[in-house]
Amino acid sequence: MKTIDALLAEGVNGKRVFVRADLNVPLADGTITDDGRIRAVLPTVKALAEAGAKVVVASHLGRPKGAPDPAFSLRPAAERLGELLGARVAFAQDTVGTAAHDTVGGLEPGQVAVIENLRFNAGETSKDDAERAEFAEQLAALADVYVGDGFGAVHRKHASVYDLPAKLPHYAGHLIATEVGVLKKLTDDVKRPYAVVLGGAKVSDKLGVIDHLLEKADRILIGGGMAYTFLKALGHEVGISLLQEDQIPAVKEYMKRAEAKGVEFVLPVDVLVSPDFPDLKTKAPANPTTVAADAIPADQEGLDIGPETRKLYASKLADAATVFWNGPMGVFEHPDYAEGTKAVAQALLDTSAFTVVGGGDSAAAVRTLGFDENAFGHISTGGGASLEYLEGKTLPGLAALEN
């Protein structure tokens, strides 16, 4: 995989460089609530602009249905990129139409433009190879060189991620090169003990990575909504907690395999429960109760790991040499159910291990809860992409950059 360093050595002055970024930031009433993904692409955009490239930044945002939708406009992201760069960033109000061509055509060396949401065109996400290829051809007309730097999208076989690199000289940006280098440390020649912390709502989202990591990890700690399927598999009452009954056989099989391989599965020993899901808008006091993990009342819902589990998990991470964490331990958006996630984040900071926060809600939680991002070994920008890489899957966007 050729990287941006090789491109910069070749020279980009005056060239139109298409940067496929991941500006898929969360918005609330048009305001960005977490700009982490925009900041992640800054090193690549800055390096290209400073080398005299005409930088064309493209991304998706949300899930518009193949047509323009103001609710998913990239304009707020373009404005924030300009603020972070300390320079004006032009914005094209379409993807491959007149506005895009005029905006790109008006760039001087060292200037940056953002084109509108790629998913406003049905060709971006089409399952039809010909339709995707046609859209990729239209995008290629805007550039001389392609730089892939949207790690959060490399697991998607989309036009701007998979088809476009084949039509232009292509390179991996700083972010993708960094992400791949970090993930290799979690799969090749791993320093041990290797501890994995998995949380989030659905166990089905994590079965693939559990399957793969059973061959690599020394211990796997489970939290979040997915923990209740594990507890149910052990025969415990889980009340009205999140539960995927259909995954219980798979969970039992994984626990059996882990025991045979000497991989330690660590489950909650106590949980915070409530009869009502918390109001995340008002964040009104929830007044949870702490109960043993095997004594959840039938009319209560588990919403966070308890204090004893927090201590247990911290002890299981204390001597680790490598830690990968993906998924919160509870409903961290509400202060009454954030302590479990805080405890795991703090445990990562307290260890001397190489620590990786695997994107998605985990990365959002780290920022929301006020932790210093730079204190962690690495915070990934792609939750789904990170998990699929760790599952051993071929990621279309990376394969396209390697070809």
XYZ file of C-alpha atoms in Angstrom:
403
model
C 0.000 0.000 0.000
C 1.556 3.298 -1.106
C 1.087 6.077 1.409
C 0.790 9.842 1.261
C 4.483 10.102 2.117
C 5.318 8.620 -1.281
C 2.855 10.983 -2.956
C 4.350 14.029 -1.260
C 7.817 12.898 -2.299
C 6.607 12.692 -5.907
C 5.130 16.194 -5.663
C 1.538 17.423 -5.708
C 1.899 21.142 -6.444
C -1.041 22.216 -8.596
C -2.562 18.724 -8.692
C -6.178 18.092 -7.750
C -6.065 15.545 -4.922
C -9.324 13.810 -4.006
C -9.313 12.934 -0.286
C -11.961 10.409 0.705
C -12.390 11.370 4.352
C -14.847 10.279 7.013
C -16.682 13.432 8.100
C -19.670 11.439 9.334
C -19.988 13.483 12.518
C -22.962 13.511 14.900
C -25.243 16.530 14.527
C -27.862 18.007 16.855
C -30.042 20.659 15.199
C -27.307 21.284 12.640
C -24.561 21.624 15.277
C -21.642 19.178 15.424
C -21.526 17.484 18.827
C -18.246 15.589 18.298
C -15.667 16.745 15.722
C -13.222 13.892 16.337
C -13.475 12.514 12.810
C -12.818 15.925 11.270
C -9.735 16.417 13.431
C -8.532 12.945 12.474
C -8.176 13.862 8.794
C -6.432 17.189 9.460
C -2.849 15.858 9.150
C -3.546 14.578 5.631
C -5.407 17.678 4.446
C -2.793 20.020 5.945
C 0.127 18.130 4.435
C -1.415 18.182 0.965
C -2.404 21.843 1.137
C 1.016 22.884 2.395
C 2.582 20.970 -0.513
C 0.509 23.015 -2.983
C -2.235 20.532 -3.845
C -5.754 21.560 -4.715
C -7.476 19.455 -2.077
C -10.948 18.073 -2.762
C -12.414 16.517 0.395
C -15.359 14.133 0.060
C -17.347 12.122 2.568
C -20.717 10.680 3.454
C -22.835 11.760 6.398
C -25.718 9.731 7.782
C -27.989 7.624 5.621
C -29.788 9.791 3.059
C -31.633 7.701 0.515
C -29.588 8.492 -2.600
C -30.987 12.017 -2.998
C -30.237 15.466 -1.526
C -31.534 15.960 2.013
C -30.663 19.181 3.902
C -30.618 17.293 7.211
C -27.513 15.425 6.011
C -25.609 18.278 4.382
C -21.856 18.355 4.872
C -21.821 22.154 5.136
C -21.394 22.151 8.960
C -18.475 19.736 8.587
C -16.907 21.917 5.885
C -17.211 24.974 8.105
C -15.645 23.150 11.051
C -12.804 21.885 8.842
C -12.114 25.478 7.850
C -12.036 26.558 11.501
C -9.579 23.804 12.375
C -7.378 24.563 9.375
C -7.502 28.288 10.042
C -8.281 28.844 6.369
C -11.295 29.244 4.139
C -12.728 25.957 2.864
C -14.913 26.218 -0.227
C -18.130 24.200 -0.285
C -19.807 22.722 -3.355
C -23.553 22.226 -3.051
C -23.549 19.049 -5.148
C -21.293 16.034 -5.615
C -20.465 15.806 -9.322
C -22.588 18.553 -10.857
C -21.910 22.113 -11.957
C -21.293 23.387 -8.426
C -18.667 20.715 -7.754
C -16.833 21.345 -11.026
C -16.947 25.131 -10.579
C -15.755 24.925 -6.976
C -12.886 22.571 -7.759
C -12.014 24.511 -10.888
C -11.720 27.672 -8.812
C -9.179 26.256 -6.369
C -5.661 27.667 -6.277
C -2.699 25.523 -5.132
C -2.897 25.076 -1.369
C -6.653 25.623 -1.162
C -9.279 23.163 0.089
C -12.836 22.413 -0.938
C -15.494 20.034 0.376
C -18.095 18.601 -1.981
C -21.591 17.721 -0.801
C -22.565 14.401 0.796
C -21.563 11.532 -1.497
C -24.671 9.577 -0.502
C -26.858 12.231 -2.120
C -26.073 10.232 -5.265
C -27.531 6.716 -5.431
C -24.419 5.486 -7.242
C -22.308 5.816 -4.103
C -23.910 2.925 -2.230
C -25.439 0.992 -5.132
C -25.181 -2.796 -5.153
C -24.989 -2.602 -8.949
C -21.344 -2.596 -10.036
C -22.056 -0.615 -13.205
C -23.965 2.123 -11.366
C -21.192 2.466 -8.802
C -18.547 2.538 -11.523
C -20.412 5.283 -13.375
C -20.516 7.464 -10.261
C -16.844 6.744 -9.602
C -16.059 7.884 -13.148
C -17.858 11.167 -12.476
C -15.908 11.655 -9.262
C -12.635 10.864 -11.043
C -13.251 13.825 -13.350
C -12.736 16.095 -10.327
C -9.228 14.892 -9.531
C -5.784 13.812 -10.679
C -4.895 11.719 -7.622
C -6.836 9.775 -4.974
C -5.991 9.622 -1.267
C -8.026 7.260 0.889
C -8.257 8.515 4.461
C -11.787 7.620 5.578
C -11.003 4.610 7.741
C -14.539 4.523 9.127
C -15.799 3.633 5.637
C -13.186 1.161 4.366
C -15.408 -1.818 5.211
C -17.981 -0.555 2.688
C -17.926 -1.484 -1.007
C -18.964 2.003 -2.055
C -18.036 3.945 -5.179
C -15.770 6.518 -3.525
C -14.104 3.872 -1.347
C -13.768 0.841 -3.597
C -14.289 1.821 -7.269
C -12.683 5.263 -7.479
C -9.121 4.253 -6.460
C -8.924 2.005 -9.532
C -9.471 5.030 -11.765
C -6.715 7.253 -10.357
C -3.210 6.947 -8.906
C -4.048 6.077 -5.305
C -2.441 6.350 -1.879
C -3.356 5.828 1.761
C -3.581 8.961 3.881
C -1.942 9.428 7.263
C -5.033 8.282 9.166
C -5.497 5.000 7.313
C -1.780 4.238 7.503
C -1.897 4.839 11.265
C -5.079 2.801 11.787
C -3.727 -0.191 9.880
C -0.423 -0.017 11.750
C -2.256 -0.009 15.094
C -4.580 -2.862 14.173
C -1.624 -4.987 13.108
C -0.364 -4.640 16.676
C -3.633 -6.255 17.779
C -3.375 -9.164 15.354
C 0.313 -9.792 14.602
C 3.027 -10.321 17.218
C 0.794 -9.107 20.066
C 2.430 -8.210 23.376
C 0.893 -10.219 26.231
C -1.137 -10.397 28.353
C -3.673 -9.295 25.733
C -6.996 -8.157 27.198
C -10.106 -7.305 25.168
C -13.070 -5.346 26.557
C -16.300 -5.644 24.581
C -19.525 -3.794 25.301
C -22.394 -2.183 23.467
C -25.969 -3.267 22.947
C -25.990 -6.371 20.759
C -23.923 -9.498 21.209
C -24.622 -10.347 17.559
C -22.499 -7.345 16.526
C -19.484 -8.781 18.323
C -19.695 -12.543 17.689
C -17.351 -12.389 14.708
C -14.642 -10.548 16.611
C -15.056 -12.836 19.648
C -14.658 -15.841 17.362
C -11.426 -14.461 15.913
C -10.008 -13.169 19.196
C -10.474 -16.508 20.924
C -7.360 -17.467 18.951
C -5.410 -14.408 20.098
C -6.605 -12.879 23.392
C -5.723 -13.969 26.907
C -8.869 -12.582 28.505
C -12.131 -11.096 27.255
C -14.201 -8.787 29.471
C -17.886 -8.374 28.609
C -20.159 -5.435 29.497
C -22.973 -3.325 28.104
C -26.284 -4.671 26.880
C -24.590 -7.690 25.315
C -23.587 -8.956 28.784
C -27.151 -9.993 29.581
C -27.189 -12.595 26.825
C -24.059 -14.102 28.405
C -25.647 -14.021 31.865
C -28.793 -15.648 30.489
C -26.643 -18.342 28.879
C -25.362 -19.139 32.372
C -28.961 -19.611 33.508
C -29.348 -16.291 35.337
C -32.506 -14.168 35.416
C -31.925 -10.931 33.440
C -35.328 -9.274 33.907
C -36.238 -6.865 31.119
C -32.591 -6.260 30.163
C -31.465 -6.320 26.551
C -31.417 -9.942 25.444
C -30.826 -11.797 22.192
C -32.336 -15.202 22.889
C -31.344 -16.523 19.469
C -27.649 -15.883 20.256
C -27.570 -17.930 23.459
C -26.397 -21.154 21.733
C -23.528 -19.284 20.072
C -22.593 -17.600 23.341
C -22.525 -20.947 25.154
C -20.295 -22.379 22.436
C -17.851 -19.455 22.671
C -17.619 -19.744 26.450
C -16.955 -23.469 26.072
C -14.244 -22.827 23.459
C -12.676 -20.131 25.630
C -12.418 -22.523 28.564
C -10.815 -25.182 26.353
C -8.258 -22.679 25.012
C -7.495 -21.151 28.388
C -8.948 -17.785 27.419
C -10.515 -16.119 30.453
C -14.084 -14.859 29.947
C -14.921 -12.201 32.546
C -18.576 -11.289 33.084
C -20.204 -8.734 35.411
C -20.611 -9.780 39.049
C -23.004 -6.918 39.824
C -25.094 -4.496 37.785
C -27.108 -1.296 38.125
C -30.791 -1.904 37.462
C -33.958 0.144 37.105
C -37.556 -0.553 36.050
C -37.360 2.347 33.583
C -34.927 3.235 30.832
C -33.424 6.658 31.673
C -34.531 9.862 29.968
C -31.459 10.796 27.941
C -32.788 14.231 26.971
C -33.470 15.649 30.407
C -31.048 13.294 32.202
C -33.426 13.298 35.162
C -32.173 11.304 38.188
C -32.694 7.601 37.580
C -32.083 6.293 41.130
C -30.714 2.888 40.107
C -30.269 -0.078 42.412
C -27.168 -2.275 42.535
C -27.790 -6.035 42.533
C -25.702 -9.138 42.028
C -25.468 -10.217 38.400
C -27.264 -13.453 39.221
C -30.069 -11.682 41.115
C -31.608 -9.230 38.641
C -35.308 -8.756 39.499
C -37.748 -9.905 36.814
C -39.170 -6.379 36.407
C -35.814 -4.556 36.260
C -33.393 -3.712 33.441
C -29.614 -3.850 33.705
C -28.157 -0.519 32.551
C -24.531 -0.476 33.735
C -21.927 -2.647 35.395
C -21.793 -2.305 39.187
C -19.010 -1.113 41.526
C -17.613 -4.589 42.208
C -17.449 -5.311 38.497
C -15.632 -2.031 37.908
C -12.981 -3.084 40.451
C -12.791 -6.567 38.930
C -12.341 -5.244 35.389
C -9.695 -2.748 36.503
C -7.761 -5.602 38.122
C -7.993 -7.683 34.943
C -6.542 -4.789 32.909
C -3.857 -3.710 35.364
C -1.183 -6.186 34.225
C -2.083 -6.232 30.524
C 0.496 -5.359 27.882
C -2.105 -4.840 25.142
C -5.747 -3.746 25.540
C -8.453 -3.347 22.905
C -11.744 -1.791 24.007
C -14.885 -1.539 21.892
C -18.300 -0.674 23.306
C -19.506 1.131 26.439
C -20.309 -0.703 29.664
C -23.703 0.945 30.116
C -25.946 3.804 29.040
C -23.079 6.275 29.450
C -25.131 9.133 27.974
C -26.915 9.331 31.359
C -24.722 10.297 34.339
C -26.289 7.649 36.588
C -25.123 4.908 34.194
C -21.761 6.307 33.088
C -19.575 5.029 35.915
C -18.886 1.630 34.369
C -17.651 3.149 31.120
C -15.642 5.739 33.062
C -14.038 2.977 35.102
C -12.895 1.073 32.022
C -11.508 4.245 30.433
C -9.639 5.075 33.637
C -8.302 1.533 33.884
C -6.852 1.917 30.392
C -5.131 5.120 31.488
C -3.799 3.497 34.659
C -2.163 0.581 32.871
C 1.177 0.715 31.084
C -0.313 -1.338 28.238
C -0.609 -0.307 24.615
C -4.275 0.729 24.613
C -6.635 0.990 21.660
C -10.140 2.436 21.893
C -12.018 0.868 18.996
C -14.038 3.759 17.626
C -17.803 4.157 17.552
C -19.544 4.694 20.894
C -16.338 3.970 22.817
C -14.539 6.893 21.181
C -17.577 9.122 21.703
C -17.722 8.094 25.358
C -14.060 8.958 25.931
C -14.649 12.467 24.614
C -18.092 12.919 26.205
C -16.842 11.864 29.621
C -13.960 14.327 29.514
C -10.919 12.080 29.122
C -7.749 13.286 27.410
C -7.683 11.519 24.048
C -3.919 11.806 23.828
C -3.515 9.723 26.987
C -4.655 6.576 25.153
C -2.413 4.663 22.796
C -4.858 5.108 19.937
C -8.504 6.044 19.459
C -9.852 4.561 16.248
C -12.169 6.506 13.958
C -13.910 3.391 12.669
C -15.815 1.112 15.008
C -17.256 -1.199 12.361
C -14.086 -1.148 10.265
C -11.922 -1.934 13.302
C -14.102 -4.882 14.281
C -14.168 -6.327 10.763
C -10.384 -6.012 10.529
C -10.038 -7.872 13.832
C -12.449 -10.519 12.510
C -9.933 -11.176 9.744
C -12.212 -9.918 6.984
C -10.962 -8.313 3.777
C -11.965 -4.652 3.845
C -12.890 -3.390 0.352
C -11.407 0.086 0.882
C -8.049 -1.279 2.020
C -7.968 -3.867 -0.759
C -8.567 -1.083 -3.294
C -5.618 0.921 -1.940
C -3.355 -2.136 -1.987
C -4.084 -3.019 -5.625
